Amino acid sequence: MTRPGPLPSAARAIVKGDRRALARAITAIENGDPAADPVLRALYPRTRGVPVVGIAGPLGVGKSSLINALVAKLRTEGRTVAVVAVDPSSPFSGGSVLGDRIRFERSADDTGVFFRSMASRGAAGGLAAATLEATRLLDAAGFDVVLVETVGSGQVDVAIREVATTRVVVVVPHLGDEVQTLKAGLFEIADVFCVNKVDLPGADLARRDLDDLVALGSWPGGWTPVVVGTSTAPPSGLDDLWAAVEAHERHLDASGGRAADERRRLSGEIVGLVRDRVGRDLIDRLERDPELRRLLDRVVARSLDPRAAADRLLASSRRSR
Amino acid sequence: MGVTTRPRRTSPIRVLIAKPGLDGHDRGAKVVARALRDAGMEVIYTGLRQSPEEIVRAALEEDVDLIGLSILSGAHMALFPRVLALLKRQRAASVPVFAGGIIPDEDAKRLKRAGIRAIFGPGTSLGEIVSTAEKLARSRA
């Protein structure tokens, strides 16, 4: 068993509320900097499993504004909140414009809030590779709630399932007919459906389509998604939204779902970490190891096919261990 | 390389582009943000009407390597030194600050003496802004 021993200085600073140490540790995670390892290791036993609420949905549905309104609400209730907001990196330059802060309107001296923008850096699924570990640091840093905003895009951005304890899928009126709600992907992972901009015409229809989807489906884990309507200008429905999130969190505790979900997520995380390391090692070796370079040459020359090359690579990496 | 494999180590330059003061003209800030993005940087754009306190707080939370301030309101002599003072108070004076907008030469000289590392007026090429930003970010490391 890991026992909380003396903490490395960066980890101690984070636990004591040093926001700059926290920000730097998140950068280290993003950059694959080994300096992140001891911090993550030391803080893992100190995580409490706070609610991590994912806010997912297509671009332009108002995820950032909704987060701003939720933060305001939670702060009024005296709860501390951390936000991680992910935006896409350019597949061409690798650069990114992270604009989710624009909607964020907290007073500069409110120390009960922490907001971090994060570029996806080529990760698929609507989050960045560093998002999960960043939420863990925010948990250990003492925040009561962590909100995670996904990249605003399409139907298959389901990585949030591996990070959030409660997933809110945000839509707006006129996104498409009811067949859209039957399609696979995003609509399957929602614990709460939020029809935002509910003051717009068509909101009733959007809600009805989601109500039908919820009523007709069979939902794993014994939780039937809740449909709520919200607006952020002026704010309305936020109490309903948060009540639905809390009801789901309570359900996780009562049903044993929290432990089961966590076990599934952790197993996925460990497999992912191993896959990353093995993958990197192999990429390195393909470049450097002369024997493996010849293997690659043969595939390029069409004298060996990629699957056969993969078999040999696997066999040789087992031998070298 | 598969998209699921995490790169070993990459550290793109992170830069905060902020609009202090009350003017609502952010075309320049957006054009610069885009140019920096195209140069491979991660640009955190704060939006309009940010106080120096909000800017410095954002810079620290986002752990940026560089801060760019864009202003057209004429309030630069009040707001820029305030940003520098707040950075110093947070022991973050090592984060370089550059600026752009309508800033008279006389003011620009004084601001540079106060610690603004580069000031770009109208007509500056994006190439010059990008290469200066890269140089400033590297000078910090």
PDB file of N, CA and C in Angstrom, chain A residues 20 23-24 27 29-34 89 93-99 101-102 106-111 113-117 119 121-124 129 133 273 275-276 279-281 283-284, chain B residues 1-12 14 16 33-34 36-48 50-51 53-54 57-63 90-92 94-95 140:
ATOM      1  N   ARG A  20       0.584  28.644  -8.354  1.00  0.00           N
ATOM      2  CA  ARG A  20       1.599  28.669  -9.388  1.00  0.00           C
ATOM      3  C   ARG A  20       2.287  27.306  -9.491  1.00  0.00           C
ATOM      4  N   ALA A  23      -0.057  25.208 -11.392  1.00  0.00           N
ATOM      5  CA  ALA A  23      -0.019  25.524 -12.829  1.00  0.00           C
ATOM      6  C   ALA A  23       1.219  24.914 -13.484  1.00  0.00           C
ATOM      7  N   ARG A  24       2.341  25.000 -12.790  1.00  0.00           N
ATOM      8  CA  ARG A  24       3.584  24.459 -13.360  1.00  0.00           C
ATOM      9  C   ARG A  24       3.545  22.945 -13.457  1.00  0.00           C
ATOM     10  N   THR A  27       1.632  21.996 -16.476  1.00  0.00           N
ATOM     11  CA  THR A  27       2.474  22.147 -17.672  1.00  0.00           C
ATOM     12  C   THR A  27       3.421  20.960 -17.815  1.00  0.00           C
ATOM     13  N   ILE A  29       2.991  17.940 -16.802  1.00  0.00           N
ATOM     14  CA  ILE A  29       2.227  16.785 -17.291  1.00  0.00           C
ATOM     15  C   ILE A  29       2.013  16.919 -18.793  1.00  0.00           C
ATOM     16  N   GLU A  30       1.583  18.105 -19.226  1.00  0.00           N
ATOM     17  CA  GLU A  30       1.310  18.322 -20.654  1.00  0.00           C
ATOM     18  C   GLU A  30       2.541  18.069 -21.506  1.00  0.00           C
ATOM     19  N   ASN A  31       3.703  18.479 -20.981  1.00  0.00           N
ATOM     20  CA  ASN A  31       4.924  18.398 -21.781  1.00  0.00           C
ATOM     21  C   ASN A  31       5.628  17.051 -21.700  1.00  0.00           C
ATOM     22  N   GLY A  32       5.062  16.115 -20.946  1.00  0.00           N
ATOM     23  CA  GLY A  32       5.734  14.837 -20.770  1.00  0.00           C
ATOM     24  C   GLY A  32       7.045  15.001 -20.006  1.00  0.00           C
ATOM     25  N   ASP A  33       7.094  16.037 -19.179  1.00  0.00           N
ATOM     26  CA  ASP A  33       8.295  16.332 -18.396  1.00  0.00           C
ATOM     27  C   ASP A  33       8.362  15.361 -17.210  1.00  0.00           C
ATOM     28  N   PRO A  34       9.491  14.660 -17.049  1.00  0.00           N
ATOM     29  CA  PRO A  34       9.594  13.699 -15.935  1.00  0.00           C
ATOM     30  C   PRO A  34       9.419  14.358 -14.563  1.00  0.00           C
ATOM     31  N   SER A  89      -5.777  21.579 -30.964  1.00  0.00           N
ATOM     32  CA  SER A  89      -4.504  22.024 -31.536  1.00  0.00           C
ATOM     33  C   SER A  89      -4.593  21.900 -33.045  1.00  0.00           C
ATOM     34  N   SER A  93       0.124  23.296 -37.687  1.00  0.00           N
ATOM     35  CA  SER A  93       1.246  23.967 -37.014  1.00  0.00           C
ATOM     36  C   SER A  93       1.481  23.411 -35.615  1.00  0.00           C
ATOM     37  N   GLY A  94       0.513  22.675 -35.073  1.00  0.00           N
ATOM     38  CA  GLY A  94       0.620  22.247 -33.675  1.00  0.00           C
ATOM     39  C   GLY A  94       0.199  23.345 -32.713  1.00  0.00           C
ATOM     40  N   GLY A  95      -0.012  24.554 -33.241  1.00  0.00           N
ATOM     41  CA  GLY A  95      -0.410  25.667 -32.385  1.00  0.00           C
ATOM     42  C   GLY A  95      -1.890  25.623 -32.066  1.00  0.00           C
ATOM     43  N   SER A  96      -2.330  26.593 -31.267  1.00  0.00           N
ATOM     44  CA  SER A  96      -3.692  26.542 -30.774  1.00  0.00           C
ATOM     45  C   SER A  96      -4.108  27.931 -30.305  1.00  0.00           C
ATOM     46  N   VAL A  97      -5.367  28.274 -30.493  1.00  0.00           N
ATOM     47  CA  VAL A  97      -5.895  29.449 -29.808  1.00  0.00           C
ATOM     48  C   VAL A  97      -6.896  28.945 -28.780  1.00  0.00           C
ATOM     49  N   LEU A  98      -6.592  29.221 -27.519  1.00  0.00           N
ATOM     50  CA  LEU A  98      -7.426  28.737 -26.420  1.00  0.00           C
ATOM     51  C   LEU A  98      -8.291  29.899 -25.954  1.00  0.00           C
ATOM     52  N   GLY A  99      -9.585  29.824 -26.260  1.00  0.00           N
ATOM     53  CA  GLY A  99     -10.440  30.987 -26.052  1.00  0.00           C
ATOM     54  C   GLY A  99     -11.510  30.806 -25.004  1.00  0.00           C
ATOM     55  N   ARG A 101     -11.389  31.097 -21.881  1.00  0.00           N
ATOM     56  CA  ARG A 101     -11.310  32.065 -20.775  1.00  0.00           C
ATOM     57  C   ARG A 101     -12.148  33.298 -21.040  1.00  0.00           C
ATOM     58  N   ILE A 102     -12.445  33.545 -22.333  1.00  0.00           N
ATOM     59  CA  ILE A 102     -13.160  34.771 -22.696  1.00  0.00           C
ATOM     60  C   ILE A 102     -14.483  34.866 -21.945  1.00  0.00           C
ATOM     61  N   ARG A 106     -14.759  35.666 -13.414  1.00  0.00           N
ATOM     62  CA  ARG A 106     -14.590  35.709 -11.958  1.00  0.00           C
ATOM     63  C   ARG A 106     -13.728  36.889 -11.560  1.00  0.00           C
ATOM     64  N   SER A 107     -13.974  37.378 -10.381  1.00  0.00           N
ATOM     65  CA  SER A 107     -13.127  38.441  -9.862  1.00  0.00           C
ATOM     66  C   SER A 107     -11.716  37.903  -9.642  1.00  0.00           C
ATOM     67  N   ALA A 108     -10.722  38.759  -9.928  1.00  0.00           N
ATOM     68  CA  ALA A 108      -9.324  38.320  -9.923  1.00  0.00           C
ATOM     69  C   ALA A 108      -8.853  37.904  -8.531  1.00  0.00           C
ATOM     70  N   ASP A 109      -9.570  38.327  -7.487  1.00  0.00           N
ATOM     71  CA  ASP A 109      -9.071  37.971  -6.147  1.00  0.00           C
ATOM     72  C   ASP A 109      -9.824  36.784  -5.537  1.00  0.00           C
ATOM     73  N   ASP A 110     -10.646  36.110  -6.324  1.00  0.00           N
ATOM     74  CA  ASP A 110     -11.335  34.917  -5.811  1.00  0.00           C
ATOM     75  C   ASP A 110     -10.393  33.717  -5.875  1.00  0.00           C
ATOM     76  N   THR A 111      -9.850  33.322  -4.720  1.00  0.00           N
ATOM     77  CA  THR A 111      -8.886  32.223  -4.709  1.00  0.00           C
ATOM     78  C   THR A 111      -9.567  30.852  -4.692  1.00  0.00           C
ATOM     79  N   VAL A 113     -11.262  29.633  -7.053  1.00  0.00           N
ATOM     80  CA  VAL A 113     -11.439  29.188  -8.427  1.00  0.00           C
ATOM     81  C   VAL A 113     -10.083  29.056  -9.099  1.00  0.00           C
ATOM     82  N   PHE A 114      -9.966  28.054  -9.948  1.00  0.00           N
ATOM     83  CA  PHE A 114      -8.750  27.916 -10.753  1.00  0.00           C
ATOM     84  C   PHE A 114      -9.183  27.543 -12.159  1.00  0.00           C
ATOM     85  N   PHE A 115      -8.655  28.240 -13.153  1.00  0.00           N
ATOM     86  CA  PHE A 115      -9.074  27.992 -14.541  1.00  0.00           C
ATOM     87  C   PHE A 115      -7.840  27.700 -15.383  1.00  0.00           C
ATOM     88  N   ARG A 116      -7.865  26.573 -16.063  1.00  0.00           N
ATOM     89  CA  ARG A 116      -6.732  26.232 -16.908  1.00  0.00           C
ATOM     90  C   ARG A 116      -7.209  25.859 -18.305  1.00  0.00           C
ATOM     91  N   SER A 117      -6.641  26.489 -19.317  1.00  0.00           N
ATOM     92  CA  SER A 117      -6.917  26.130 -20.706  1.00  0.00           C
ATOM     93  C   SER A 117      -5.908  25.077 -21.128  1.00  0.00           C
ATOM     94  N   ALA A 119      -4.570  22.670 -24.600  1.00  0.00           N
ATOM     95  CA  ALA A 119      -4.676  22.319 -26.020  1.00  0.00           C
ATOM     96  C   ALA A 119      -4.695  20.800 -26.160  1.00  0.00           C
ATOM     97  N   ARG A 121      -3.467  18.888 -28.348  1.00  0.00           N
ATOM     98  CA  ARG A 121      -2.165  18.346 -28.784  1.00  0.00           C
ATOM     99  C   ARG A 121      -2.290  17.018 -29.507  1.00  0.00           C
ATOM    100  N   GLY A 122      -3.257  16.947 -30.392  1.00  0.00           N
ATOM    101  CA  GLY A 122      -3.348  15.780 -31.273  1.00  0.00           C
ATOM    102  C   GLY A 122      -4.090  14.595 -30.695  1.00  0.00           C
ATOM    103  N   ALA A 123      -4.495  14.671 -29.422  1.00  0.00           N
ATOM    104  CA  ALA A 123      -5.235  13.541 -28.857  1.00  0.00           C
ATOM    105  C   ALA A 123      -6.632  13.495 -29.472  1.00  0.00           C
ATOM    106  N   ALA A 124      -7.110  12.295 -29.725  1.00  0.00           N
ATOM    107  CA  ALA A 124      -8.468  12.147 -30.261  1.00  0.00           C
ATOM    108  C   ALA A 124      -9.454  12.069 -29.098  1.00  0.00           C
ATOM    109  N   ALA A 129      -4.225  14.499 -23.696  1.00  0.00           N
ATOM    110  CA  ALA A 129      -3.676  13.364 -22.960  1.00  0.00           C
ATOM    111  C   ALA A 129      -3.462  13.715 -21.489  1.00  0.00           C
ATOM    112  N   GLU A 133      -4.779  13.422 -15.665  1.00  0.00           N
ATOM    113  CA  GLU A 133      -3.838  13.645 -14.563  1.00  0.00           C
ATOM    114  C   GLU A 133      -3.958  15.057 -13.995  1.00  0.00           C
ATOM    115  N   LEU A 273      -1.185   3.881 -20.412  1.00  0.00           N
ATOM    116  CA  LEU A 273       0.178   4.282 -20.081  1.00  0.00           C
ATOM    117  C   LEU A 273       1.192   3.281 -20.617  1.00  0.00           C
ATOM    118  N   ARG A 275       0.704   1.239 -23.131  1.00  0.00           N
ATOM    119  CA  ARG A 275       0.690   1.330 -24.591  1.00  0.00           C
ATOM    120  C   ARG A 275       1.537   2.520 -25.070  1.00  0.00           C
ATOM    121  N   ASP A 276       1.408   3.653 -24.357  1.00  0.00           N
ATOM    122  CA  ASP A 276       2.213   4.823 -24.720  1.00  0.00           C
ATOM    123  C   ASP A 276       3.697   4.519 -24.636  1.00  0.00           C
ATOM    124  N   GLY A 279       4.783   1.945 -27.175  1.00  0.00           N
ATOM    125  CA  GLY A 279       4.739   2.585 -28.488  1.00  0.00           C
ATOM    126  C   GLY A 279       5.936   3.482 -28.712  1.00  0.00           C
ATOM    127  N   ARG A 280       6.244   4.299 -27.710  1.00  0.00           N
ATOM    128  CA  ARG A 280       7.396   5.204 -27.852  1.00  0.00           C
ATOM    129  C   ARG A 280       8.690   4.433 -27.999  1.00  0.00           C
ATOM    130  N   ASP A 281       8.843   3.380 -27.181  1.00  0.00           N
ATOM    131  CA  ASP A 281      10.059   2.566 -27.267  1.00  0.00           C
ATOM    132  C   ASP A 281      10.205   1.991 -28.666  1.00  0.00           C
ATOM    133  N   ILE A 283       8.892   3.051 -31.479  1.00  0.00           N
ATOM    134  CA  ILE A 283       9.176   4.092 -32.469  1.00  0.00           C
ATOM    135  C   ILE A 283      10.659   4.448 -32.430  1.00  0.00           C
ATOM    136  N   ASP A 284      11.183   4.597 -31.208  1.00  0.00           N
ATOM    137  CA  ASP A 284      12.617   4.869 -31.055  1.00  0.00           C
ATOM    138  C   ASP A 284      13.459   3.782 -31.702  1.00  0.00           C
TER     139      ASP A 284
ATOM    140  N   MET B   1       2.850   7.602 -37.058  1.00  0.00           N
ATOM    141  CA  MET B   1       2.665   7.406 -35.620  1.00  0.00           C
ATOM    142  C   MET B   1       1.191   7.498 -35.264  1.00  0.00           C
ATOM    143  N   GLY B   2       0.718   6.585 -34.453  1.00  0.00           N
ATOM    144  CA  GLY B   2      -0.693   6.571 -34.077  1.00  0.00           C
ATOM    145  C   GLY B   2      -1.020   7.761 -33.183  1.00  0.00           C
ATOM    146  N   VAL B   3      -2.252   8.250 -33.278  1.00  0.00           N
ATOM    147  CA  VAL B   3      -2.631   9.418 -32.488  1.00  0.00           C
ATOM    148  C   VAL B   3      -2.724   9.102 -31.005  1.00  0.00           C
ATOM    149  N   THR B   4      -2.775   7.825 -30.666  1.00  0.00           N
ATOM    150  CA  THR B   4      -2.946   7.499 -29.260  1.00  0.00           C
ATOM    151  C   THR B   4      -1.618   7.485 -28.503  1.00  0.00           C
ATOM    152  N   THR B   5      -0.520   7.531 -29.231  1.00  0.00           N
ATOM    153  CA  THR B   5       0.769   7.503 -28.549  1.00  0.00           C
ATOM    154  C   THR B   5       1.168   8.911 -28.132  1.00  0.00           C
ATOM    155  N   ARG B   6       1.374   9.073 -26.858  1.00  0.00           N
ATOM    156  CA  ARG B   6       1.734  10.373 -26.335  1.00  0.00           C
ATOM    157  C   ARG B   6       3.157  10.721 -26.751  1.00  0.00           C
ATOM    158  N   PRO B   7       3.380  11.905 -27.244  1.00  0.00           N
ATOM    159  CA  PRO B   7       4.749  12.260 -27.602  1.00  0.00           C
ATOM    160  C   PRO B   7       5.642  12.255 -26.359  1.00  0.00           C
ATOM    161  N   ARG B   8       6.901  11.937 -26.569  1.00  0.00           N
ATOM    162  CA  ARG B   8       7.805  11.831 -25.439  1.00  0.00           C
ATOM    163  C   ARG B   8       7.926  13.154 -24.696  1.00  0.00           C
ATOM    164  N   ARG B   9       8.285  14.180 -25.419  1.00  0.00           N
ATOM    165  CA  ARG B   9       8.423  15.448 -24.743  1.00  0.00           C
ATOM    166  C   ARG B   9       8.288  16.596 -25.730  1.00  0.00           C
ATOM    167  N   THR B  10       7.280  17.398 -25.538  1.00  0.00           N
ATOM    168  CA  THR B  10       7.104  18.563 -26.385  1.00  0.00           C
ATOM    169  C   THR B  10       6.737  19.714 -25.483  1.00  0.00           C
ATOM    170  N   SER B  11       7.299  20.869 -25.734  1.00  0.00           N
ATOM    171  CA  SER B  11       6.882  22.010 -24.934  1.00  0.00           C
ATOM    172  C   SER B  11       6.673  23.213 -25.822  1.00  0.00           C
ATOM    173  N   PRO B  12       5.475  23.303 -26.421  1.00  0.00           N
ATOM    174  CA  PRO B  12       5.165  24.484 -27.210  1.00  0.00           C
ATOM    175  C   PRO B  12       5.199  25.730 -26.330  1.00  0.00           C
ATOM    176  N   ARG B  14       3.771  28.785 -24.622  1.00  0.00           N
ATOM    177  CA  ARG B  14       2.428  29.232 -24.224  1.00  0.00           C
ATOM    178  C   ARG B  14       2.457  30.736 -24.044  1.00  0.00           C
ATOM    179  N   LEU B  16       0.048  34.372 -23.423  1.00  0.00           N
ATOM    180  CA  LEU B  16      -1.228  35.003 -23.110  1.00  0.00           C
ATOM    181  C   LEU B  16      -1.358  36.273 -23.941  1.00  0.00           C
ATOM    182  N   ALA B  33      -2.818  36.760 -32.440  1.00  0.00           N
ATOM    183  CA  ALA B  33      -3.060  35.441 -31.832  1.00  0.00           C
ATOM    184  C   ALA B  33      -2.997  34.351 -32.902  1.00  0.00           C
ATOM    185  N   ARG B  34      -3.591  34.644 -34.037  1.00  0.00           N
ATOM    186  CA  ARG B  34      -3.615  33.648 -35.104  1.00  0.00           C
ATOM    187  C   ARG B  34      -2.230  33.399 -35.688  1.00  0.00           C
ATOM    188  N   LEU B  36       0.587  33.723 -34.122  1.00  0.00           N
ATOM    189  CA  LEU B  36       1.369  32.964 -33.140  1.00  0.00           C
ATOM    190  C   LEU B  36       0.934  31.499 -33.141  1.00  0.00           C
ATOM    191  N   ARG B  37      -0.365  31.279 -33.305  1.00  0.00           N
ATOM    192  CA  ARG B  37      -0.878  29.910 -33.422  1.00  0.00           C
ATOM    193  C   ARG B  37      -0.242  29.216 -34.622  1.00  0.00           C
ATOM    194  N   ASP B  38      -0.219  29.934 -35.757  1.00  0.00           N
ATOM    195  CA  ASP B  38       0.333  29.333 -36.971  1.00  0.00           C
ATOM    196  C   ASP B  38       1.833  29.073 -36.843  1.00  0.00           C
ATOM    197  N   ALA B  39       2.467  29.756 -35.883  1.00  0.00           N
ATOM    198  CA  ALA B  39       3.887  29.499 -35.631  1.00  0.00           C
ATOM    199  C   ALA B  39       4.059  28.370 -34.609  1.00  0.00           C
ATOM    200  N   GLY B  40       2.946  27.713 -34.235  1.00  0.00           N
ATOM    201  CA  GLY B  40       3.030  26.544 -33.359  1.00  0.00           C
ATOM    202  C   GLY B  40       2.880  26.839 -31.880  1.00  0.00           C
ATOM    203  N   MET B  41       2.498  28.066 -31.549  1.00  0.00           N
ATOM    204  CA  MET B  41       2.359  28.400 -30.118  1.00  0.00           C
ATOM    205  C   MET B  41       0.942  28.118 -29.626  1.00  0.00           C
ATOM    206  N   GLU B  42       0.816  27.925 -28.318  1.00  0.00           N
ATOM    207  CA  GLU B  42      -0.494  27.818 -27.690  1.00  0.00           C
ATOM    208  C   GLU B  42      -0.846  29.195 -27.138  1.00  0.00           C
ATOM    209  N   VAL B  43      -1.867  29.797 -27.725  1.00  0.00           N
ATOM    210  CA  VAL B  43      -2.215  31.172 -27.418  1.00  0.00           C
ATOM    211  C   VAL B  43      -3.475  31.189 -26.564  1.00  0.00           C
ATOM    212  N   ILE B  44      -3.371  31.704 -25.370  1.00  0.00           N
ATOM    213  CA  ILE B  44      -4.556  31.872 -24.533  1.00  0.00           C
ATOM    214  C   ILE B  44      -5.037  33.295 -24.727  1.00  0.00           C
ATOM    215  N   TYR B  45      -6.241  33.439 -25.282  1.00  0.00           N
ATOM    216  CA  TYR B  45      -6.785  34.775 -25.531  1.00  0.00           C
ATOM    217  C   TYR B  45      -7.820  35.106 -24.468  1.00  0.00           C
ATOM    218  N   THR B  46      -7.625  36.251 -23.791  1.00  0.00           N
ATOM    219  CA  THR B  46      -8.476  36.567 -22.635  1.00  0.00           C
ATOM    220  C   THR B  46      -9.777  37.243 -23.011  1.00  0.00           C
ATOM    221  N   GLY B  47      -9.826  37.846 -24.214  1.00  0.00           N
ATOM    222  CA  GLY B  47     -10.986  38.668 -24.521  1.00  0.00           C
ATOM    223  C   GLY B  47     -10.782  40.094 -24.021  1.00  0.00           C
ATOM    224  N   LEU B  48     -11.841  40.894 -24.197  1.00  0.00           N
ATOM    225  CA  LEU B  48     -11.745  42.346 -23.967  1.00  0.00           C
ATOM    226  C   LEU B  48     -11.804  42.715 -22.492  1.00  0.00           C
ATOM    227  N   GLN B  50      -9.844  43.498 -19.796  1.00  0.00           N
ATOM    228  CA  GLN B  50      -9.271  42.773 -18.662  1.00  0.00           C
ATOM    229  C   GLN B  50      -8.504  43.738 -17.771  1.00  0.00           C
ATOM    230  N   SER B  51      -8.687  43.583 -16.477  1.00  0.00           N
ATOM    231  CA  SER B  51      -7.903  44.400 -15.544  1.00  0.00           C
ATOM    232  C   SER B  51      -6.501  43.814 -15.439  1.00  0.00           C
ATOM    233  N   GLU B  53      -5.036  42.946 -12.867  1.00  0.00           N
ATOM    234  CA  GLU B  53      -5.113  41.831 -11.911  1.00  0.00           C
ATOM    235  C   GLU B  53      -5.572  40.550 -12.613  1.00  0.00           C
ATOM    236  N   GLU B  54      -6.596  40.676 -13.466  1.00  0.00           N
ATOM    237  CA  GLU B  54      -7.090  39.500 -14.182  1.00  0.00           C
ATOM    238  C   GLU B  54      -6.029  38.948 -15.142  1.00  0.00           C
ATOM    239  N   ARG B  57      -3.293  37.157 -13.141  1.00  0.00           N
ATOM    240  CA  ARG B  57      -3.828  35.901 -12.623  1.00  0.00           C
ATOM    241  C   ARG B  57      -3.928  34.842 -13.731  1.00  0.00           C
ATOM    242  N   ALA B  58      -4.441  35.257 -14.884  1.00  0.00           N
ATOM    243  CA  ALA B  58      -4.541  34.326 -16.010  1.00  0.00           C
ATOM    244  C   ALA B  58      -3.153  33.832 -16.420  1.00  0.00           C
ATOM    245  N   ALA B  59      -2.192  34.728 -16.438  1.00  0.00           N
ATOM    246  CA  ALA B  59      -0.830  34.346 -16.855  1.00  0.00           C
ATOM    247  C   ALA B  59      -0.267  33.277 -15.922  1.00  0.00           C
ATOM    248  N   LEU B  60      -0.542  33.414 -14.626  1.00  0.00           N
ATOM    249  CA  LEU B  60       0.011  32.454 -13.668  1.00  0.00           C
ATOM    250  C   LEU B  60      -0.728  31.119 -13.734  1.00  0.00           C
ATOM    251  N   GLU B  61      -2.064  31.174 -13.826  1.00  0.00           N
ATOM    252  CA  GLU B  61      -2.833  29.922 -13.893  1.00  0.00           C
ATOM    253  C   GLU B  61      -2.513  29.152 -15.169  1.00  0.00           C
ATOM    254  N   GLU B  62      -2.297  29.898 -16.243  1.00  0.00           N
ATOM    255  CA  GLU B  62      -2.029  29.255 -17.529  1.00  0.00           C
ATOM    256  C   GLU B  62      -0.540  28.942 -17.695  1.00  0.00           C
ATOM    257  N   ASP B  63       0.274  29.373 -16.729  1.00  0.00           N
ATOM    258  CA  ASP B  63       1.715  29.102 -16.741  1.00  0.00           C
ATOM    259  C   ASP B  63       2.341  29.467 -18.089  1.00  0.00           C
ATOM    260  N   GLN B  90       4.173  38.956  -7.614  1.00  0.00           N
ATOM    261  CA  GLN B  90       3.933  37.503  -7.621  1.00  0.00           C
ATOM    262  C   GLN B  90       5.221  36.720  -7.891  1.00  0.00           C
ATOM    263  N   ARG B  91       6.340  37.395  -7.853  1.00  0.00           N
ATOM    264  CA  ARG B  91       7.644  36.798  -8.172  1.00  0.00           C
ATOM    265  C   ARG B  91       7.633  36.158  -9.558  1.00  0.00           C
ATOM    266  N   ALA B  92       6.985  36.838 -10.484  1.00  0.00           N
ATOM    267  CA  ALA B  92       6.906  36.327 -11.853  1.00  0.00           C
ATOM    268  C   ALA B  92       7.433  37.360 -12.838  1.00  0.00           C
ATOM    269  N   SER B  94      10.027  37.366 -14.292  1.00  0.00           N
ATOM    270  CA  SER B  94      10.800  36.742 -15.374  1.00  0.00           C
ATOM    271  C   SER B  94       9.936  36.447 -16.602  1.00  0.00           C
ATOM    272  N   VAL B  95       8.609  36.563 -16.464  1.00  0.00           N
ATOM    273  CA  VAL B  95       7.749  36.342 -17.633  1.00  0.00           C
ATOM    274  C   VAL B  95       7.800  37.592 -18.514  1.00  0.00           C
ATOM    275  N   ARG B 140      13.752  33.307 -21.745  1.00  0.00           N
ATOM    276  CA  ARG B 140      13.310  33.057 -20.376  1.00  0.00           C
ATOM    277  C   ARG B 140      13.822  31.710 -19.889  1.00  0.00           C
TER     278      ARG B 140
END
